Short mmCIF file of C-alpha atoms and ligand atoms in Angstrom, two decimals:
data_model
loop_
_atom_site.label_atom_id
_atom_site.label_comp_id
_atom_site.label_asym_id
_atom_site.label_seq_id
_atom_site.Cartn_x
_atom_site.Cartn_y
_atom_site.Cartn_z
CA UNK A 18 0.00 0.00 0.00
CA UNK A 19 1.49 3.38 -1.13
CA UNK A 20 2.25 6.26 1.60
CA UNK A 21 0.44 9.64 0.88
CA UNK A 22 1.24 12.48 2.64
CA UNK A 23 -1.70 14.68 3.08
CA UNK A 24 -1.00 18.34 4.39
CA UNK A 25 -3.99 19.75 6.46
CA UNK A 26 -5.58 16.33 5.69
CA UNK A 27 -7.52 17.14 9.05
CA UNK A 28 -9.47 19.84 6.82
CA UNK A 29 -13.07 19.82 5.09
CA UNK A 30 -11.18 18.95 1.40
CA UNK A 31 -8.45 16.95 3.37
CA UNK A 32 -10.90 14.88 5.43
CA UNK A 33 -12.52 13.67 2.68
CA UNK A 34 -9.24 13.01 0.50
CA UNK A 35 -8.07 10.90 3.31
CA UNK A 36 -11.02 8.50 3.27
CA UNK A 37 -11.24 8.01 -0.51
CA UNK A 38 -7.53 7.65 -0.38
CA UNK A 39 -7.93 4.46 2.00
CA UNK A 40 -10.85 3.06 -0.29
CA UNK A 41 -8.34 3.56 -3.14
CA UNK A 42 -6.00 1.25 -1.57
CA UNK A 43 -3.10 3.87 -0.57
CA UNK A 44 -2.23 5.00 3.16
CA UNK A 45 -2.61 8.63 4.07
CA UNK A 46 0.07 10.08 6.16
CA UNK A 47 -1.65 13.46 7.83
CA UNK A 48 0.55 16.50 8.71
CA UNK A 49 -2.08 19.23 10.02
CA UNK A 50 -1.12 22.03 12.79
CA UNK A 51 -4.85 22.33 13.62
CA UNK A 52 -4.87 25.93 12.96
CA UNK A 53 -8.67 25.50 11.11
CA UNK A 54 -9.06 21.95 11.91
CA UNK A 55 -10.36 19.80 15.18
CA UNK A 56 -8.36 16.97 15.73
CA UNK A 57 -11.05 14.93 16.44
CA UNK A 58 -11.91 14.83 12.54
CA UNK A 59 -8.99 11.97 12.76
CA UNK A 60 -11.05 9.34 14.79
CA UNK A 61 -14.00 10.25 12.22
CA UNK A 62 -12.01 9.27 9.17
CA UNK A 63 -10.53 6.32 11.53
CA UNK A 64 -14.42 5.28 12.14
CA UNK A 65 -15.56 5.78 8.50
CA UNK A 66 -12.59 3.99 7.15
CA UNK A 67 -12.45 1.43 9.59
CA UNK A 68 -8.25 1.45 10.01
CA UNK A 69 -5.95 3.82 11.78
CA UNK A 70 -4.25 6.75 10.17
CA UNK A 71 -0.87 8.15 10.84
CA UNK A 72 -0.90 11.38 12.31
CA UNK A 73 1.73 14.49 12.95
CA UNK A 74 0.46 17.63 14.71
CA UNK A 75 2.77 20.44 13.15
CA UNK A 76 3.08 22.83 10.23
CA UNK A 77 4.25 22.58 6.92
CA UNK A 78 6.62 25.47 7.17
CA UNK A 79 8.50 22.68 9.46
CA UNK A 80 11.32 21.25 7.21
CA UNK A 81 12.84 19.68 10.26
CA UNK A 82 9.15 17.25 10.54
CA UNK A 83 8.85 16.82 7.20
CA UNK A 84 12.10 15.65 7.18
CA UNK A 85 11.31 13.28 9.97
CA UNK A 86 8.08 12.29 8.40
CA UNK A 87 10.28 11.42 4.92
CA UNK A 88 12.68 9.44 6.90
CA UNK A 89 9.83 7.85 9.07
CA UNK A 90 7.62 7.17 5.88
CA UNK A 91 8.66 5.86 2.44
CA UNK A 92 6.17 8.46 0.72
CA UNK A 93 4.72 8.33 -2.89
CA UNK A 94 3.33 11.11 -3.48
CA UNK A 95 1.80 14.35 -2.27
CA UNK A 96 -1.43 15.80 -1.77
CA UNK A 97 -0.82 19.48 -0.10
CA UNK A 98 -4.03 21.09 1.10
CA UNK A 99 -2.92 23.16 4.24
CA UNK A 100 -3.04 26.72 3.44
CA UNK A 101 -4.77 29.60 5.01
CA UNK A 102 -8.32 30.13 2.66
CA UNK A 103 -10.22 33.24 4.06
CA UNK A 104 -10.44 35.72 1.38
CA UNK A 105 -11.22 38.87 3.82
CA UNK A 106 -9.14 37.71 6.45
CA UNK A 107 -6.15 37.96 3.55
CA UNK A 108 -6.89 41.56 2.44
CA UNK A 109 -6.22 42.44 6.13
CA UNK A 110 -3.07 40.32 7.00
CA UNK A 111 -1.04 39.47 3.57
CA UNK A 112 1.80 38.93 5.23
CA UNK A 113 0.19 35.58 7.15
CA UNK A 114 -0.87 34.45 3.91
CA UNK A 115 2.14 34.83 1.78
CA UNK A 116 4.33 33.49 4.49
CA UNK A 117 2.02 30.73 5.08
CA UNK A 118 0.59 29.95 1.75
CA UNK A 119 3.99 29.96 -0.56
CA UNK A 120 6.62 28.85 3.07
CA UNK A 121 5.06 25.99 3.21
CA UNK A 122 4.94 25.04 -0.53
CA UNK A 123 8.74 25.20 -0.90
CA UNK A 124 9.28 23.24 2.00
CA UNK A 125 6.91 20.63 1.12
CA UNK A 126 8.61 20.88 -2.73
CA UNK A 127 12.64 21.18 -0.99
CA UNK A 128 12.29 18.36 1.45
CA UNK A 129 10.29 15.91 -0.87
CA UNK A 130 12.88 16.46 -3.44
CA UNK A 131 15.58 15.90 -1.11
CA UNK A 132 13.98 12.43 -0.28
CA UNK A 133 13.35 11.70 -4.17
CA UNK A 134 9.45 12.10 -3.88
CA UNK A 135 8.20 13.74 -6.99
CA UNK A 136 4.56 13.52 -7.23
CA UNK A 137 3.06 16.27 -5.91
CA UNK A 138 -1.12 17.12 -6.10
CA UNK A 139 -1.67 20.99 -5.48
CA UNK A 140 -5.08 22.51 -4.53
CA UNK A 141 -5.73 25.08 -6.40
CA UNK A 142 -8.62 27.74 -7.03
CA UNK A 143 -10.93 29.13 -10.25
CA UNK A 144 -10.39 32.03 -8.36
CA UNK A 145 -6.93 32.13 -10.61
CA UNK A 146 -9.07 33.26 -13.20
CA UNK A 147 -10.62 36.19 -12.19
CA UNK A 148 -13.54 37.11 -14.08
CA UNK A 149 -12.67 34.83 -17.12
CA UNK A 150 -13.53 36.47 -20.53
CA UNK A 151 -15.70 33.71 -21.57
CA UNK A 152 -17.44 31.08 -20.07
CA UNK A 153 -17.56 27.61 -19.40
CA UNK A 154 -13.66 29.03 -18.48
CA UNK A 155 -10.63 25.93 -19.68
CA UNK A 156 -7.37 25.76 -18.45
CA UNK A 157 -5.59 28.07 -20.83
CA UNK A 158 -7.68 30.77 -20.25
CA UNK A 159 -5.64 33.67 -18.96
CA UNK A 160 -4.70 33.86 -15.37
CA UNK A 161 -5.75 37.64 -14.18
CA UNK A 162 -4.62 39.53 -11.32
CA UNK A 163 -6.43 38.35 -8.07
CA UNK A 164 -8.57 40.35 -6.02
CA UNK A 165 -7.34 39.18 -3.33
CA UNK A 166 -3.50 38.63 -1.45
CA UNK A 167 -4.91 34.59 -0.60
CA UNK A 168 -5.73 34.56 -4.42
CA UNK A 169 -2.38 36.02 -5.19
CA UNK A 170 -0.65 32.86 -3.38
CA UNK A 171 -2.43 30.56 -5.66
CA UNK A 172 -1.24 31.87 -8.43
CA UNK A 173 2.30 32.10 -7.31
CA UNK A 174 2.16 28.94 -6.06
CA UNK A 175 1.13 27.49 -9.10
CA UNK A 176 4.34 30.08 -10.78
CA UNK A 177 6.43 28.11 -8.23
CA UNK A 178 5.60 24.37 -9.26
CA UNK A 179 5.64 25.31 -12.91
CA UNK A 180 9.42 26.82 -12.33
CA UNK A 181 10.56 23.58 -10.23
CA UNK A 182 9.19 21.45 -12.84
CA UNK A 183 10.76 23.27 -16.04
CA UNK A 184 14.46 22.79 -13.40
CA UNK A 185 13.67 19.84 -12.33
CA UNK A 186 12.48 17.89 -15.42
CA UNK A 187 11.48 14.63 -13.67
CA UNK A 188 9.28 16.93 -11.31
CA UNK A 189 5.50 15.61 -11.76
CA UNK A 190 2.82 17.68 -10.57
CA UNK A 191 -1.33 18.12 -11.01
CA UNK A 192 -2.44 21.44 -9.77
CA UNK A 193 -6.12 21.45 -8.98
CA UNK A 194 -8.46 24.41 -9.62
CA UNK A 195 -11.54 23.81 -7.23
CA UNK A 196 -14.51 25.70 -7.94
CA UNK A 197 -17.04 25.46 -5.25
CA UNK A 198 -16.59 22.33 -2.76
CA UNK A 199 -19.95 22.02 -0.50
CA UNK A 200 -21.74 19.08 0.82
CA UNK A 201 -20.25 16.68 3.32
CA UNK A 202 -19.76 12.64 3.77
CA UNK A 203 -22.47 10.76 3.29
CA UNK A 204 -22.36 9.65 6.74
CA UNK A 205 -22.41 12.58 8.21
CA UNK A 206 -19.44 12.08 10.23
CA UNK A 207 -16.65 14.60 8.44
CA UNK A 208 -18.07 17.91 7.00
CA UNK A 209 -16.87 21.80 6.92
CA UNK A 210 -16.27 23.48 10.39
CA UNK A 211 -16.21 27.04 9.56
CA UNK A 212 -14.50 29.30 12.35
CA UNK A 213 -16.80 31.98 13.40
CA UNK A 214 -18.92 33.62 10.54
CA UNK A 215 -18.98 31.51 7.55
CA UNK A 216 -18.03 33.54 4.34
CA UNK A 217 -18.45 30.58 1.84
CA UNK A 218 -22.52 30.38 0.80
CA UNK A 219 -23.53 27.01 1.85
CA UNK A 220 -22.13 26.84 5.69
CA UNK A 221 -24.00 30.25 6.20
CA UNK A 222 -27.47 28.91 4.76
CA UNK A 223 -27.17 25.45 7.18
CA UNK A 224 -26.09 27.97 9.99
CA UNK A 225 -29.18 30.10 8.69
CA UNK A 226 -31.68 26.70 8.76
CA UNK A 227 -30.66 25.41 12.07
CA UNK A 228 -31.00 28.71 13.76
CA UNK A 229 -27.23 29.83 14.51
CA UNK A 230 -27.83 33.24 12.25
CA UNK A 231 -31.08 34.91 11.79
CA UNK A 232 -30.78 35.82 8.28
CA UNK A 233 -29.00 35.43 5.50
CA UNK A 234 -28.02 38.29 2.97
CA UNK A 235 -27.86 37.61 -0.87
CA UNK A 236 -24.90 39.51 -1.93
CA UNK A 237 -26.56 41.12 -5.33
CA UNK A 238 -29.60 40.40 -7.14
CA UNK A 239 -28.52 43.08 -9.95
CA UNK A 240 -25.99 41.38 -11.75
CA UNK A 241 -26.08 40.26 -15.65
CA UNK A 242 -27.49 36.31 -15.03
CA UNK A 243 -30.66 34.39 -15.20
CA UNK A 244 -32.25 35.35 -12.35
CA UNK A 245 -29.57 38.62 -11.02
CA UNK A 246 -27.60 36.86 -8.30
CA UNK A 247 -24.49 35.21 -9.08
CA UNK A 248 -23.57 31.75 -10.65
CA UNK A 249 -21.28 29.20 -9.37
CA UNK A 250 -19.96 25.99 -9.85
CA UNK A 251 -21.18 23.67 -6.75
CA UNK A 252 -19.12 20.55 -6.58
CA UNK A 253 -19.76 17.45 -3.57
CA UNK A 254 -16.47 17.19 -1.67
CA UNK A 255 -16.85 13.69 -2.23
CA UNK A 256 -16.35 14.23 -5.94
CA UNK A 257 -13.87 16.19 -5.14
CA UNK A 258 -11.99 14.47 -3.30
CA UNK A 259 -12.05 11.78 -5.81
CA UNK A 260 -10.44 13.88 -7.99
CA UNK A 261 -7.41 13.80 -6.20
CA UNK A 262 -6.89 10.25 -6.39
CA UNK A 263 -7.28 9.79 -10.21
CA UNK A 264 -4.97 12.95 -10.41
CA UNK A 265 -2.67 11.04 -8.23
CA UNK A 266 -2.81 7.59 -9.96
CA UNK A 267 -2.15 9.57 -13.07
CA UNK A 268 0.91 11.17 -11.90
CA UNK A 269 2.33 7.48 -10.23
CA UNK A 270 1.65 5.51 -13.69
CA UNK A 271 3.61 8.36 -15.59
CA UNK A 272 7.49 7.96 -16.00
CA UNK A 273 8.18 11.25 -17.38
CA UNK A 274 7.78 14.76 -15.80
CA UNK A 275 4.71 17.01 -16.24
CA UNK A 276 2.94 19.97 -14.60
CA UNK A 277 -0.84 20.08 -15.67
CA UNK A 278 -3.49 22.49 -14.19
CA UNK A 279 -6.94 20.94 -14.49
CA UNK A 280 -10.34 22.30 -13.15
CA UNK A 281 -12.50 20.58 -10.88
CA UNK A 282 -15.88 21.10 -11.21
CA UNK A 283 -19.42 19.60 -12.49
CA UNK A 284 -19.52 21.99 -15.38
CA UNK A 285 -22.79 23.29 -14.40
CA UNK A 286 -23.52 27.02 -12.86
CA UNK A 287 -26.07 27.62 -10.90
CA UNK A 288 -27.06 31.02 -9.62
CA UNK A 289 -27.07 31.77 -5.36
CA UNK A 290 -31.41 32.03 -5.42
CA UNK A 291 -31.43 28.89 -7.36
CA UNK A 292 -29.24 27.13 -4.23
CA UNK A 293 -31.60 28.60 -1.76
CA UNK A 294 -34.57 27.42 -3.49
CA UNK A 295 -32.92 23.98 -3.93
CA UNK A 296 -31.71 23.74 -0.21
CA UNK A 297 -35.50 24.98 0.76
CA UNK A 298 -36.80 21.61 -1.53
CA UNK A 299 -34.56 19.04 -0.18
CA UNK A 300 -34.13 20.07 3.98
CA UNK A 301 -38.08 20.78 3.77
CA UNK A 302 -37.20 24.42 5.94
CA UNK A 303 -38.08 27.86 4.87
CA UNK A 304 -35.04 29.78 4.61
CA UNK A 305 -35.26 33.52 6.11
CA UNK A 306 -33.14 35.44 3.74
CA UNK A 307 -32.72 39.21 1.97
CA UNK A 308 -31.00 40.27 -0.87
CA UNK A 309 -28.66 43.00 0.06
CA UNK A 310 -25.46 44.73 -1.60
CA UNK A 311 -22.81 43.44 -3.97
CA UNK A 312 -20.01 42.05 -2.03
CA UNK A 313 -16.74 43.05 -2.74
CA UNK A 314 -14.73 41.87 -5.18
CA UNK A 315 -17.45 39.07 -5.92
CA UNK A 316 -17.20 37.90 -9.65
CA UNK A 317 -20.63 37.72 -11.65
CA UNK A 318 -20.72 34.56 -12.77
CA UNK A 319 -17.71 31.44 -12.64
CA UNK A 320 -18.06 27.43 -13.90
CA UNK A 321 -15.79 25.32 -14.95
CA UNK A 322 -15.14 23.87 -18.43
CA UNK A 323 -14.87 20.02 -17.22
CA UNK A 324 -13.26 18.92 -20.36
CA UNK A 325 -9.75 18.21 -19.38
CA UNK A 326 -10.21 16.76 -16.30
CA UNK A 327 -12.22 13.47 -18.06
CA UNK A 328 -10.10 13.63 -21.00
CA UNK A 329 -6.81 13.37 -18.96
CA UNK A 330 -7.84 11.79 -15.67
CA UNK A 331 -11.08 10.38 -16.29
CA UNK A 332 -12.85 12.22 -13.86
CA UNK A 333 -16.31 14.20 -13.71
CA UNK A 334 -18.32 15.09 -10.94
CA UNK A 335 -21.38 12.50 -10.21
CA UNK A 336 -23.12 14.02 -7.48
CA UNK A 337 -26.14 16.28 -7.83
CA UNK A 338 -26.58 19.26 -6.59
CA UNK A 339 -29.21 17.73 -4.63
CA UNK A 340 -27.63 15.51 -2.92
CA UNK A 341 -24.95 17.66 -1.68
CA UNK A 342 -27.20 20.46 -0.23
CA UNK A 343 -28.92 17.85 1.68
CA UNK A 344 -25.52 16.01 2.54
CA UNK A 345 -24.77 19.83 4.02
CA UNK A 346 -27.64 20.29 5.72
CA UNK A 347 -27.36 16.30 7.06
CA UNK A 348 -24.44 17.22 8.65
CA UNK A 349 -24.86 20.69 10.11
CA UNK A 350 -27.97 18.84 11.63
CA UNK A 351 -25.13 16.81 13.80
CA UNK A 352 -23.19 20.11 15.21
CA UNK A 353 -24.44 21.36 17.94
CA UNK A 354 -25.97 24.61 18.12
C1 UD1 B 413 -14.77 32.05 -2.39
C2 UD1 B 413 -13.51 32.80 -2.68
C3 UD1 B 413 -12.63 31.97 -3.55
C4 UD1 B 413 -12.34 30.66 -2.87
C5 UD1 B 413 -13.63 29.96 -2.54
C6 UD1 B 413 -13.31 28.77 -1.69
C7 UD1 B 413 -14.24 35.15 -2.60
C8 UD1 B 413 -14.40 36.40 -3.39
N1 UD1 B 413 -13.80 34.08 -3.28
O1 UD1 B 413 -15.43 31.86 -3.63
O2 UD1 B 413 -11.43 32.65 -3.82
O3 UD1 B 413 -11.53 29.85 -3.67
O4 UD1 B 413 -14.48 30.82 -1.79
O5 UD1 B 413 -14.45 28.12 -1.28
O6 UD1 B 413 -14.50 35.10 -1.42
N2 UD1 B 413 -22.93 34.67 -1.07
C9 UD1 B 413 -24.06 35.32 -0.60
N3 UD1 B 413 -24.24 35.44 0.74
C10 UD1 B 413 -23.34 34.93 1.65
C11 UD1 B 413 -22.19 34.27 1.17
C12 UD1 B 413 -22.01 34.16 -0.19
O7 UD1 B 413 -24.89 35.79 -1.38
O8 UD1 B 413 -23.55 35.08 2.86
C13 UD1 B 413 -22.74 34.53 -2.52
C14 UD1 B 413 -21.48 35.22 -3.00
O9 UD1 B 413 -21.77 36.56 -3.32
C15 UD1 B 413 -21.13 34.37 -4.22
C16 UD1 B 413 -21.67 32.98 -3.87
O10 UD1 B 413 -22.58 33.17 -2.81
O11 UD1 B 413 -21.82 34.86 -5.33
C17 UD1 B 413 -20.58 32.03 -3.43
O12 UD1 B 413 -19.83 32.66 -2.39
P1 UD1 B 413 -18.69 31.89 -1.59
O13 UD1 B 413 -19.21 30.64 -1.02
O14 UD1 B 413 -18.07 32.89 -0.66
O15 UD1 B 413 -17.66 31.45 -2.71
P2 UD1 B 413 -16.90 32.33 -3.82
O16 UD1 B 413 -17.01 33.76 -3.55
O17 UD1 B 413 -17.35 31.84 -5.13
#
């Protein structure tokens, strides 16, 4: 059985990684510093997964553990979630993010390369594309300035795998651009813990539902779409997650090196009222809401062309939309108030 290691693996995306890792057969290795994580998520993938999983509390930025975990752990390959997400929270402290975001990068890329480990799965964001000049938006669309410092590391980071790979030409890498992960396990056992106010839509209409916030506050109902609020791509973190292993199979079965940047989404947008009205159908609750002001640096409309990603590692999204509002609202139904 092959050794992953999964950084923040302890997180919504990681979580979920590290139990369709262990139904694909390989071993995740977890390196999370809990910063935006519980560590009791661990004994959840444990009980879903039925099998331990190796664990080491500490940060990326760490070459001195990674080192240890390298020596510890003959590792295969790399999935490397942990990275600090909050847009806002990045306009107001760059320098957290960019130390953060792109320090622990290069050590994850210096010590792996040090212990011969070349297979390295990024997670990346659609936010690299700005508003994209046309829409579904592929992979060689052009990469526009971010709006925001945390959107500025992805891009760099993405800069800095390219540049390794080009130096390093046996360097094999799959950088992921998410567009927008929601839903939970099916078990309800793993799901998203937001800290504080939730930015992202979904944990603030559960939070909304269950009673935690009064209202919630549509961000624009003027802008140029179907219905005047903005459209997204919604993908289940399940499918998501699944994602990483076929980009990680692809990068073990290939001898030579590459650096690919494929989207992951379902292909489909759908616009914010259309979520609420689809959360309202499947959790059977009336959801108190108002549409207020734009928000900030909010892009108009955003889904993914899913071409590449079947066409190089057979992978689409299979989950409905659905299904993963109710999967959300399944588990925010377990939290406690
Ligand atoms: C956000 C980030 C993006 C990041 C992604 C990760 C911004 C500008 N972008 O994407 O970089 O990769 O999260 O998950 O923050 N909405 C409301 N009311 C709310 C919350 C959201 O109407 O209370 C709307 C937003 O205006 C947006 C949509 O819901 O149109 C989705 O918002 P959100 O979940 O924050 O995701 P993004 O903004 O797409």
């Amino acid at each position: 059985m092959k050794n992953i290691l999964v950084t923040g693996g302890l997180g919504f995306i990681g979580s979920h990684t590290c139990v369709e890792l262990i139904n694909s057969n390989f071993n995740p290795i977890i390196i999370d510093n809990l910063d935006n994580s519980e560590i009791w998520i661990k004994e959840r993938i444990e009980r879903i997964a039925g099998q331990t999983v190796t664990f080491y509390q500490g940060d990326c930025r760490d070459k001195g553990l990674l080192d240890q975990i390298f020596t510890d752990n003959q590792i295969s390959g790399i999935i490397h979630f942990a990275a600090y997400k909050a847009v806002g929270e990045s306009v107001d402290e760059p320098l957290k993010y960019y130390d953060n975001n792109l320090g622990g990068l290069t050590a994850i890329l210096e010590v792996s390369q040090k212990h011969g480990c070349s297979n390295l799965v990024f997670s990346s964001s659609c936010t690299v594309y700005g508003t994209p000049d046309s829409l579904p938006v592929n992979e060689t669309a052009q990469i526009k300035d971010a709006e925001s410092p945390y959107g500025t590391t992805k891009i760099i980071c993405e800069k800095i795998i390219q540049d390794l790979v080009k130096s390093v030409p046996s360097y094999k890498s799959i950088l992921l651009r998410y567009f927008n992960p929601i839903g939970a396990h099916e078990s309800s056992l793993i799901g998203e813990l937001p800290l504080g106010l939730p930015s992202n839509l979904v944990p603030f209409i559960t939070q909304t539902a269950v009673g935690i916030r009064e209202s919630l506050t549509v961000f624009g109902n003027n802008y140029d779409t179907k219905d005047g609020s903005c459209v997204r791509d919604f993908i289940h973190v399940t499918d998501l997650a699944n994602a990483h292993i076929k980009a990680l199979e692809f990068l073990l079965d290939k001898n030579e090196g590459t650096c690919e940047a494929v989207n992951i989404g379902t292909g489909n947008g759908n616009t914010v009222l259309e979520l609420i009205s689809t959360f309202e159908k499947v959790s059977g609750q009336r959801l108190n809401y108002s549409i207020g002001e734009r928000r900030e640096g909010d892009v108009e409309a955003v889904y993914a062309d899913a071409k590449k990603s079947q066409d190089l590692l057979e992978w689409q999204a299979k989950i409905s939309l659905e299904q993963s509002l109710r999967d959300a609202w399944n588990w925010q139904k377990t939290l406690e108030k």
